[in-house]
PDB file of C-alpha atoms in Angstrom:
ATOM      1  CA  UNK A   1       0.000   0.000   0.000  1.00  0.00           C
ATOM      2  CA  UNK A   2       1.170   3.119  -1.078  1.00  0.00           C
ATOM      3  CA  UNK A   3       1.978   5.782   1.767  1.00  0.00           C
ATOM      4  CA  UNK A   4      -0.908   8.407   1.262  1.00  0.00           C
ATOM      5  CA  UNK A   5      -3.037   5.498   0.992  1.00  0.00           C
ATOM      6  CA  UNK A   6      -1.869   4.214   4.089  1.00  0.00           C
ATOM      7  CA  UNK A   7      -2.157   7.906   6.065  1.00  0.00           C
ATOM      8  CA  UNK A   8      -5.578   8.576   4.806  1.00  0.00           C
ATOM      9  CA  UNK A   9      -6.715   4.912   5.840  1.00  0.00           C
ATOM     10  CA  UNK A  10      -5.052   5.685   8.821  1.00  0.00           C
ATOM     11  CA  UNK A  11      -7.338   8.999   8.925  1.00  0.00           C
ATOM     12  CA  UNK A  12     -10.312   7.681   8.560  1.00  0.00           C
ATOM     13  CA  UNK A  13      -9.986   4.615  11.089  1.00  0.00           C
ATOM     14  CA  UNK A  14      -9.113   7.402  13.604  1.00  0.00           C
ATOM     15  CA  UNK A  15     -12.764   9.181  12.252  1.00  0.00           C
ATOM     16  CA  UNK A  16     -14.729   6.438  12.816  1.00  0.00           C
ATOM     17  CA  UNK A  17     -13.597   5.025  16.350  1.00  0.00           C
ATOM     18  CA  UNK A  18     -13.497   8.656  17.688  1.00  0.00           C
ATOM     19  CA  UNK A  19     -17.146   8.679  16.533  1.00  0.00           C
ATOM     20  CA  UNK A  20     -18.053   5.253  19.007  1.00  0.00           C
ATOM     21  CA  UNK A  21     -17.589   7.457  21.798  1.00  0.00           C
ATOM     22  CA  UNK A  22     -21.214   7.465  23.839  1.00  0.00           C
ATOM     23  CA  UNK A  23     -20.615  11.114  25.204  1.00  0.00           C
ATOM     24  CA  UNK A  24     -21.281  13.683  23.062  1.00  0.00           C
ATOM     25  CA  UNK A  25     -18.517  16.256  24.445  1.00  0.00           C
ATOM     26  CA  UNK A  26     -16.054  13.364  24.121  1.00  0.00           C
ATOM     27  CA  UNK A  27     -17.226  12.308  20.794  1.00  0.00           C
ATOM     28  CA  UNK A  28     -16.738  16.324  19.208  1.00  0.00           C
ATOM     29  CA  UNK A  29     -13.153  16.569  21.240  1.00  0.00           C
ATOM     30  CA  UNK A  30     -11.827  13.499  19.869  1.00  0.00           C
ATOM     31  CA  UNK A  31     -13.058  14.242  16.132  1.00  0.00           C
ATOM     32  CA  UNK A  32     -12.008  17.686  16.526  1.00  0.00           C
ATOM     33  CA  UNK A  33      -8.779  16.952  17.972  1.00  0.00           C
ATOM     34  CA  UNK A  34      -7.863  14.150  15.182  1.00  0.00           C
ATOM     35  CA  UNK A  35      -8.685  16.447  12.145  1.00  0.00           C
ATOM     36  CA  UNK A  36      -6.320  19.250  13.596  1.00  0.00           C
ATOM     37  CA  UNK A  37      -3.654  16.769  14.126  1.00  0.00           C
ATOM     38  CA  UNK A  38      -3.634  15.568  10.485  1.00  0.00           C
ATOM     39  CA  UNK A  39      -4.241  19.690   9.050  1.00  0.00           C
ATOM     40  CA  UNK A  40      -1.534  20.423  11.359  1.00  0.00           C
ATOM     41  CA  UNK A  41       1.298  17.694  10.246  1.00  0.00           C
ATOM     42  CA  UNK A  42       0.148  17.589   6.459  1.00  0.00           C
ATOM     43  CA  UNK A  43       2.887  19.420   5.022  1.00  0.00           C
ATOM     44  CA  UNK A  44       5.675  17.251   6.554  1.00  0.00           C
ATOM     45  CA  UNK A  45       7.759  15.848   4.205  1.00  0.00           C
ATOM     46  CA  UNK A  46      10.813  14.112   5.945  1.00  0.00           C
ATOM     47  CA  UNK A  47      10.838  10.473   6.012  1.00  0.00           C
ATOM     48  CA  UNK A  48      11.792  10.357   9.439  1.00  0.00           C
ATOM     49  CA  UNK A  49       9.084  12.736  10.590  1.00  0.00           C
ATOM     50  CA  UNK A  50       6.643  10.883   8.578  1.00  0.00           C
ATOM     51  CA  UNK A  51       7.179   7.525  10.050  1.00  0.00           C
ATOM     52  CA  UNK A  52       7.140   9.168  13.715  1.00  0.00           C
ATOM     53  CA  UNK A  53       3.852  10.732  13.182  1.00  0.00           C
ATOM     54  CA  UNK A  54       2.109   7.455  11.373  1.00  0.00           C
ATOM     55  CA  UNK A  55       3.974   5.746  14.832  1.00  0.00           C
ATOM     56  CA  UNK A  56       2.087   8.409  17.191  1.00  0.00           C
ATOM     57  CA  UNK A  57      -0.857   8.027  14.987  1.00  0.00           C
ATOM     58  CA  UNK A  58      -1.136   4.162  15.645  1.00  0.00           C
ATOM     59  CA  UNK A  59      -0.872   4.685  19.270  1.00  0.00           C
ATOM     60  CA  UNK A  60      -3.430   7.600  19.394  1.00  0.00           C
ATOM     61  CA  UNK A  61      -5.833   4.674  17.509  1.00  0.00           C
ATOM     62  CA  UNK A  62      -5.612   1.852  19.985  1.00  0.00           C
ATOM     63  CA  UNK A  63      -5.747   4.269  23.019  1.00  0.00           C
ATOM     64  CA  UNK A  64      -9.119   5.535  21.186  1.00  0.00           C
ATOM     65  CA  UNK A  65     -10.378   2.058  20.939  1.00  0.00           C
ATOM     66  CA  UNK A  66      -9.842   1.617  24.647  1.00  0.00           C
ATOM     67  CA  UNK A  67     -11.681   4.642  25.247  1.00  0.00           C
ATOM     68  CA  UNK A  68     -14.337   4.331  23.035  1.00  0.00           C
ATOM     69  CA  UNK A  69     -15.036   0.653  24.407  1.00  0.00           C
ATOM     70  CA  UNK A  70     -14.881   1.970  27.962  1.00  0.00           C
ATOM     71  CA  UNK A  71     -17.382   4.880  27.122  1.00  0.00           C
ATOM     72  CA  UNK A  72     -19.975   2.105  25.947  1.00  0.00           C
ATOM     73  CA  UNK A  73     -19.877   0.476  29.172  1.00  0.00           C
ATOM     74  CA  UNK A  74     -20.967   3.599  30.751  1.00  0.00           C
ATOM     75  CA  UNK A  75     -23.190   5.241  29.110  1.00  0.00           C
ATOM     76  CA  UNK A  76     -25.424   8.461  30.610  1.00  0.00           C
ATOM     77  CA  UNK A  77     -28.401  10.250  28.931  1.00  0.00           C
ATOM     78  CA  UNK A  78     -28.188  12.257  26.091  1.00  0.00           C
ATOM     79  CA  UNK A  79     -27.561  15.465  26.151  1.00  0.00           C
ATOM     80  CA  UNK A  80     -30.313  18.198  24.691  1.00  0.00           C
ATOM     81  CA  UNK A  81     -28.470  18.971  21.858  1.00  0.00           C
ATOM     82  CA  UNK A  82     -27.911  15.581  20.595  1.00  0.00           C
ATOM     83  CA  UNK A  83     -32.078  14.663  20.512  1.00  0.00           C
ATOM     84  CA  UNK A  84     -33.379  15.459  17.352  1.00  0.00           C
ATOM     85  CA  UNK A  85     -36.390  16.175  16.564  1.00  0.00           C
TER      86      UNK A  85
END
């Protein structure tokens, strides 16, 4: 697999589990906070600073999976802004 390929896989796996979590104020911090990382890195170029960040990236996913699992198990009500009508 080609590198971009792999980074925007990478991307969108971080997406999705950050949207599993049952809170909604977790849910928005964790999308939020993965779409700044990528905007923020996207115009590294070095090898080396490339592979550290896909590294970090990996790590950020599984500790989001934890999370995400854990926030199932204890859920809470909804919040008003997340009913719809």
């Amino acid at each position: 697999m080609s590198g971009r390929n792999h980074i925007l896989n990478l991307y969108k796996a971080l997406l999705r589990e950050s949207q599993k979590f049952a809170s909604y104020n977790f849910r928005c911090y964790a999308v939020r906070r993965v779409r700044d990382a990528f905007r923020q890195n996207q115009r590294v170029s070095d090898p080396e600073g490339v592979k550290s960040l896909i590294e970090e990236a990996l790590k950020s996913l599984e500790m989001v999976k934890r999370q995400a699992s854990i926030s199932q198990m204890y859920r809470a009500d909804k919040l008003v802004i997340e009913h719809r009508k």
